[in-house]
C-alpha positions as a Python dict, from the first residue, in 0.01 Angstrom:
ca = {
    (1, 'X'): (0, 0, 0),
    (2, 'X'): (174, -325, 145),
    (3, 'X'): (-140, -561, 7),
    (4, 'X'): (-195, -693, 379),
    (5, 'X'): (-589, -680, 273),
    (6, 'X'): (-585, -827, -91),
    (7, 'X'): (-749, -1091, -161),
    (8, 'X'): (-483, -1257, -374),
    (9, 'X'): (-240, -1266, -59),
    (10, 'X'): (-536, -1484, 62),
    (11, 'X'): (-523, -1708, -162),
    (12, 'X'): (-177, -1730, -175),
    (13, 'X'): (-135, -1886, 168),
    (14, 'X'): (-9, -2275, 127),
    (15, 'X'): (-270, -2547, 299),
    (16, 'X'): (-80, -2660, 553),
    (17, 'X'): (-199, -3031, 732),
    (18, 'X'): (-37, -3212, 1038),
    (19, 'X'): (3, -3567, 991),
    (20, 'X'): (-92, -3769, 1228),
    (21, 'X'): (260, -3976, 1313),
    (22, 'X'): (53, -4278, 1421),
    (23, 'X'): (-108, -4317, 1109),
    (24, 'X'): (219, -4279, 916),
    (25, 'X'): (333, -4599, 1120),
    (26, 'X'): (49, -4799, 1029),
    (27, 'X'): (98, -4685, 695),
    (28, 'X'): (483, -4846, 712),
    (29, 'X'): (374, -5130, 889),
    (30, 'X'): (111, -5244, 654),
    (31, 'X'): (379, -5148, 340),
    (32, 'X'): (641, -5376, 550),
    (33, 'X'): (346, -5689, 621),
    (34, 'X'): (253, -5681, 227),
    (35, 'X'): (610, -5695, 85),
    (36, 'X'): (702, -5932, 384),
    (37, 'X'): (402, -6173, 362),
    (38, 'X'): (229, -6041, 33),
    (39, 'X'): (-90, -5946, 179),
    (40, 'X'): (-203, -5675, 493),
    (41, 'X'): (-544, -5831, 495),
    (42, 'X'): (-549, -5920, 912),
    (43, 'X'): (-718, -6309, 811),
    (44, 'X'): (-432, -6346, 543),
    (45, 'X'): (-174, -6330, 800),
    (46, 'X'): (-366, -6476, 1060),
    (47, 'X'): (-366, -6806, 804),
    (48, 'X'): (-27, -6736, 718),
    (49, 'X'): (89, -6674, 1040),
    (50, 'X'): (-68, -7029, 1161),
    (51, 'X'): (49, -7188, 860),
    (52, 'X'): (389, -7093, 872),
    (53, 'X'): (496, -7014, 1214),
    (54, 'X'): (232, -7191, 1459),
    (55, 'X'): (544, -7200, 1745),
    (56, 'X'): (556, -6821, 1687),
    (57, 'X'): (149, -6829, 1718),
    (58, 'X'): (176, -7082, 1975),
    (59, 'X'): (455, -6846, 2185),
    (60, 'X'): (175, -6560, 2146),
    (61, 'X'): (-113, -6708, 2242),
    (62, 'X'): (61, -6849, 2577),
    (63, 'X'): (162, -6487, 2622),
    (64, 'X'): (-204, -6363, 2554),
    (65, 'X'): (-331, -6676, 2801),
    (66, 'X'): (-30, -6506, 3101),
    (67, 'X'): (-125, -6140, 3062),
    (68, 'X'): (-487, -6254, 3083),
    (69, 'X'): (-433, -6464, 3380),
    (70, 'X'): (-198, -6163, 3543),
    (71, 'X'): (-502, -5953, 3504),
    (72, 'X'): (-745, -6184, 3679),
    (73, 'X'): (-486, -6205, 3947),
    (74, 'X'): (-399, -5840, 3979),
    (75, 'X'): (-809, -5784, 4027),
    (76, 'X'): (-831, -6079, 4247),
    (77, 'X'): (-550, -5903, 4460),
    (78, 'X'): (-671, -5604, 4504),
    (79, 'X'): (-1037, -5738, 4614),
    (80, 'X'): (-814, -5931, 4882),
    (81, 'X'): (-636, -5607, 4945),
    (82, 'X'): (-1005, -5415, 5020),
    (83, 'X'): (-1095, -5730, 5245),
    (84, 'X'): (-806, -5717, 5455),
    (85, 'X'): (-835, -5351, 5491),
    (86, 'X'): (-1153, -5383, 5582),
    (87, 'X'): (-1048, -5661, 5874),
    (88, 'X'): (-806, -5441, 5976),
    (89, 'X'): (-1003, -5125, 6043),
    (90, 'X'): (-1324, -5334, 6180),
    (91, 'X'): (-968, -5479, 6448),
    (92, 'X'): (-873, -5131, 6481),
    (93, 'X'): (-1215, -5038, 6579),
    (94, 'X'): (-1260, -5279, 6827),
    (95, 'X'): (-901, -5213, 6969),
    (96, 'X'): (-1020, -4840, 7036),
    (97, 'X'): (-1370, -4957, 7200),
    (98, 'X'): (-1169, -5179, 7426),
    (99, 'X'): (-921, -4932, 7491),
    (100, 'X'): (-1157, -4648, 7590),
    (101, 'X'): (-1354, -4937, 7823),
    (102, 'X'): (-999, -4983, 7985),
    (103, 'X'): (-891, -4639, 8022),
    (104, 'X'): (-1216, -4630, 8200),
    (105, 'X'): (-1174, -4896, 8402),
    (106, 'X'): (-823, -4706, 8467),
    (107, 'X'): (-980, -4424, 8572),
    (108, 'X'): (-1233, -4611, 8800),
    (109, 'X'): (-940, -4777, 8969),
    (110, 'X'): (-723, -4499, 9040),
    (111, 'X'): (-1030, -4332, 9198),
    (112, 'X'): (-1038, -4632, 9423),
    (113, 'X'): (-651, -4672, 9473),
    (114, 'X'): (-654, -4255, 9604),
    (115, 'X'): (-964, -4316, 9815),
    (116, 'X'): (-758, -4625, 9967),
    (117, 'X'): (-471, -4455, 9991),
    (118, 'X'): (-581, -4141, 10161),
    (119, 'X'): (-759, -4417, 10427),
    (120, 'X'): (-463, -4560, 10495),
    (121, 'X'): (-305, -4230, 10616),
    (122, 'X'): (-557, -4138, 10760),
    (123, 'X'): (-536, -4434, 11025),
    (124, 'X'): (-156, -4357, 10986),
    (125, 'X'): (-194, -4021, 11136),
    (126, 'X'): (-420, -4151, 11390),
    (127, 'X'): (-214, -4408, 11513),
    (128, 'X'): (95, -4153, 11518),
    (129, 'X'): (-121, -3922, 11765),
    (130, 'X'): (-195, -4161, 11982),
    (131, 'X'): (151, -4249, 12001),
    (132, 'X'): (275, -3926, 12148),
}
């Protein structure tokens, strides 16, 4: 009745695609690189670019020669970083042997300081009674 199962409505349906927007951009940019410098071939501007422009070049390369280096120092870093943690918690576990040895030791020492201390009133008490 409404033709929702024809096989011309089907066919009728447009084709649709989603472009990618990433590939439109380097579509643009290599339209903007061959009217700017007449070519997109990557070892035409490479020569042109060195040709041309070598304090541009020059300005890059230093930058590629940092951000490398910042890299090698960011990993180098964080292997110190791992290191010192590692010192620390080997520190922190001989802190807690050495505290449990001295809370020990506490212990031990009371004992003996109540033992003492219960002496000494005992010959207190004695030498009150003889007293009276």
């Amino acid at each position: 009745m409404f033709g929702f199962s024809s096989k011309d409505n089907k066919a009728e349906k447009p084709n649709y695609t989603i472009h990618d927007p990433n590939e439109t951009f380097r579509e643009d940019v290599e339209i903007a690189l061959a009217r700017t410098l007449g070519t997109c071939n990557p070892k035409g501007i490479n020569y042109i670019m060195k040709t041309y422009m070598p304090e541009l070049m020059d300005s890059i390369q230093s930058i590629k020669e940092s951000a490398e280096n910042n890299g090698k120092n960011i990993i180098q870093n964080s292997h110190n970083q791992v290191a010192i943690n590692e010192n620390i918690n080997l520190m922190r576990n001989e802190m807690m042997e050495e505290l449990q040895s001295l809370r020990l030791q506490n212990k031990e020492l009371q004992a003996k300081y109540d033992a003492l201390v219960e002496r000494m009133a005992g010959y207190i008490e004695r030498e009150n009674g003889k007293g009276r």
